[in-house]
Amino acid sequence: CEIQKDVSILFPIVNTVCDSLEVNTPFFGANEIAQRICANNIANTAIELHANIDGFEVKNPEQYRVDSPAGGFTLNAVENNPVGIPAGSGTAVQDGFWILLKPLKPGEHVISFSGAFDETLVPGQFGATYILDIQPSDNSYYPEDYHQQNYQMN
């Protein structure tokens, strides 16, 4: 996968979503409070969290837990989506373990991650490996008048 230089990368080690669409499942919540309790309870069972960036293991990945801000979010599920949520529009809250990487140097990078939840709630081990090709600035998608130095910290 090609990514432009100066782009941060966000990926989940594992995460879960509880929503108003999955009636009669462990992922159903009729409102934000029920959805948040549901997502938090599932995320509390996360085990075997691993993230590796270019051969370096991320220490204590449990510290990167994030859930949805107050209000949750609108979930628009399409038919035949890969996680089996019934098609429709509803509300949801997510909770999980996310890594936000600073922009990587140009060249090839390998990111792998995995984890699991309590098997009785969410069976299986989850994970992926990303092989990324960070493009140098001469291939940048930014307009020619974009210059990083124009942004200053106060």
CSV table of C-alpha atoms in Angstrom, one decimal:
chain,number,residue,atom,x,y,z
A,1,CYS,CA,0.0,0.0,0.0
A,2,GLU,CA,1.4,3.4,-1.0
A,3,ILE,CA,1.1,6.3,1.5
A,4,GLN,CA,2.4,9.8,1.0
A,5,LYS,CA,5.1,11.2,3.2
A,6,ASP,CA,3.9,13.3,6.2
A,7,VAL,CA,0.7,11.2,6.7
A,8,SER,CA,0.0,9.8,10.2
A,9,ILE,CA,-1.4,6.2,10.3
A,10,LEU,CA,-4.2,5.1,12.6
A,11,PHE,CA,-5.0,1.4,13.1
A,12,PRO,CA,-6.8,-0.7,15.6
A,13,ILE,CA,-5.2,-3.6,17.4
A,14,VAL,CA,-8.7,-4.8,18.3
A,15,ASN,CA,-11.9,-2.9,18.7
A,16,THR,CA,-15.6,-3.6,19.1
A,17,VAL,CA,-18.8,-1.7,18.2
A,18,CYS,CA,-22.1,-2.0,20.0
A,19,ASP,CA,-25.1,-0.5,18.1
A,20,SER,CA,-28.8,-0.2,17.7
A,21,LEU,CA,-29.0,-2.4,14.6
A,22,GLU,CA,-27.8,-5.8,16.0
A,23,VAL,CA,-31.0,-6.7,17.9
A,24,ASN,CA,-30.8,-10.0,19.8
A,25,THR,CA,-27.0,-10.2,19.7
A,26,PRO,CA,-24.3,-9.4,22.4
A,27,PHE,CA,-23.6,-6.2,20.4
A,28,PHE,CA,-27.0,-4.6,20.7
A,29,GLY,CA,-27.7,-1.4,22.7
A,30,ALA,CA,-30.9,0.5,22.4
A,31,ASN,CA,-29.3,3.8,23.3
A,32,GLU,CA,-25.9,5.4,23.9
A,33,ILE,CA,-25.7,4.3,27.5
A,34,ALA,CA,-26.5,0.7,26.7
A,35,GLN,CA,-24.1,0.8,23.7
A,36,ARG,CA,-21.3,2.2,25.8
A,37,ILE,CA,-21.7,-0.3,28.6
A,38,CYS,CA,-21.8,-3.1,26.0
A,39,ALA,CA,-18.7,-1.9,24.2
A,40,ASN,CA,-16.8,-1.3,27.4
A,41,ASN,CA,-17.6,-4.7,28.8
A,42,ILE,CA,-16.4,-6.4,25.6
A,43,ALA,CA,-13.2,-4.3,25.4
A,44,ASN,CA,-12.5,-5.2,29.1
A,45,THR,CA,-12.0,-8.8,28.0
A,46,ALA,CA,-9.3,-8.0,25.4
A,47,ILE,CA,-6.3,-10.3,25.7
A,48,GLU,CA,-3.0,-11.1,23.8
A,49,LEU,CA,-2.7,-7.5,22.4
A,50,HIS,CA,0.4,-7.1,20.2
A,51,ALA,CA,1.6,-4.4,17.8
A,52,ASN,CA,4.9,-4.5,15.9
A,53,ILE,CA,6.3,-1.7,13.8
A,54,ASP,CA,9.3,-2.5,11.7
A,55,GLY,CA,10.4,-5.3,14.1
A,56,PHE,CA,9.9,-3.2,17.3
A,57,GLU,CA,7.1,-4.5,19.6
A,58,VAL,CA,4.9,-1.8,21.1
A,59,LYS,CA,5.2,-1.9,24.8
A,60,ASN,CA,2.0,-2.1,26.9
A,61,PRO,CA,-0.5,-1.8,24.1
A,62,GLU,CA,-3.3,-1.8,26.7
A,63,GLN,CA,-2.5,1.9,27.4
A,64,TYR,CA,-3.9,2.8,24.0
A,65,ARG,CA,-7.5,2.2,24.7
A,66,VAL,CA,-10.0,4.7,23.3
A,67,ASP,CA,-13.8,4.7,23.2
A,68,SER,CA,-16.2,6.9,21.3
A,69,PRO,CA,-16.7,10.4,22.6
A,70,ALA,CA,-20.0,11.4,24.2
A,71,GLY,CA,-22.8,11.0,21.8
A,72,GLY,CA,-21.3,8.0,20.0
A,73,PHE,CA,-21.7,8.1,16.3
A,74,THR,CA,-24.2,7.3,13.5
A,75,LEU,CA,-23.6,3.9,11.9
A,76,ASN,CA,-24.6,3.3,8.3
A,77,ALA,CA,-24.3,-0.4,7.6
A,78,VAL,CA,-24.5,-1.6,4.0
A,79,GLU,CA,-25.9,-4.9,2.9
A,80,ASN,CA,-23.4,-7.8,3.1
A,81,ASN,CA,-20.8,-5.9,5.1
A,82,PRO,CA,-17.9,-8.0,6.3
A,83,VAL,CA,-18.9,-8.0,10.0
A,84,GLY,CA,-22.5,-9.0,9.5
A,85,ILE,CA,-24.3,-6.0,10.9
A,86,PRO,CA,-27.8,-5.8,9.5
A,87,ALA,CA,-28.1,-3.1,6.8
A,88,GLY,CA,-29.6,0.2,8.0
A,89,SER,CA,-28.8,3.4,9.8
A,90,GLY,CA,-28.5,3.5,13.6
A,91,THR,CA,-26.3,4.7,16.5
A,92,ALA,CA,-23.2,3.1,17.9
A,93,VAL,CA,-20.3,3.3,20.3
A,94,GLN,CA,-16.9,1.7,19.8
A,95,ASP,CA,-14.2,0.8,22.3
A,96,GLY,CA,-10.8,-0.6,21.5
A,97,PHE,CA,-7.1,-0.3,21.4
A,98,TRP,CA,-5.8,2.0,18.7
A,99,ILE,CA,-2.3,3.1,17.6
A,100,LEU,CA,-1.7,6.5,16.0
A,101,LEU,CA,1.7,6.6,14.4
A,102,LYS,CA,3.6,9.8,13.5
A,103,PRO,CA,4.4,10.0,9.8
A,104,LEU,CA,7.0,7.3,8.8
A,105,LYS,CA,10.2,8.0,6.8
A,106,PRO,CA,10.0,7.2,3.1
A,107,GLY,CA,10.6,3.6,2.2
A,108,GLU,CA,9.0,0.2,3.1
A,109,HIS,CA,7.6,-0.4,6.6
A,110,VAL,CA,5.8,-3.4,8.1
A,111,ILE,CA,3.2,-3.0,10.7
A,112,SER,CA,1.5,-6.1,12.3
A,113,PHE,CA,-1.0,-6.3,15.1
A,114,SER,CA,-3.3,-8.8,16.7
A,115,GLY,CA,-5.4,-9.5,19.7
A,116,ALA,CA,-8.6,-11.3,20.9
A,117,PHE,CA,-11.6,-10.9,23.2
A,118,ASP,CA,-13.3,-13.4,25.5
A,119,GLU,CA,-14.1,-16.3,23.3
A,120,THR,CA,-17.7,-16.5,24.6
A,121,LEU,CA,-18.4,-12.9,23.4
A,122,VAL,CA,-16.3,-12.6,20.3
A,123,PRO,CA,-14.7,-15.8,19.1
A,124,GLY,CA,-11.4,-15.8,17.2
A,125,GLN,CA,-8.1,-14.0,17.0
A,126,PHE,CA,-8.0,-10.8,15.1
A,127,GLY,CA,-5.1,-9.1,13.4
A,128,ALA,CA,-3.4,-8.0,10.2
A,129,THR,CA,-0.1,-7.1,8.6
A,130,TYR,CA,0.3,-3.9,6.6
A,131,ILE,CA,3.2,-3.6,4.2
A,132,LEU,CA,3.5,0.1,3.5
A,133,ASP,CA,5.5,2.0,0.9
A,134,ILE,CA,5.9,5.6,2.2
A,135,GLN,CA,6.4,7.8,-0.9
A,136,PRO,CA,9.0,10.6,-0.9
A,137,SER,CA,7.8,14.2,-1.0
A,138,ASP,CA,8.3,14.5,-4.8
A,139,ASN,CA,5.4,12.2,-5.2
A,140,SER,CA,3.3,14.1,-2.7
A,141,TYR,CA,-0.4,14.6,-3.3
A,142,TYR,CA,-0.3,18.0,-1.7
A,143,PRO,CA,-0.7,21.1,-3.9
A,144,GLU,CA,2.6,22.7,-4.9
A,145,ASP,CA,2.0,25.7,-2.7
A,146,TYR,CA,1.8,23.5,0.4
A,147,HIS,CA,4.8,23.9,2.7
A,148,GLN,CA,5.1,22.2,6.1
A,149,GLN,CA,7.0,25.2,7.5
A,150,ASN,CA,3.9,27.4,7.1
A,151,TYR,CA,2.5,25.8,10.2
A,152,GLN,CA,3.9,27.1,13.3
A,153,MET,CA,3.4,26.2,16.9
A,154,ASN,CA,2.3,29.0,19.3
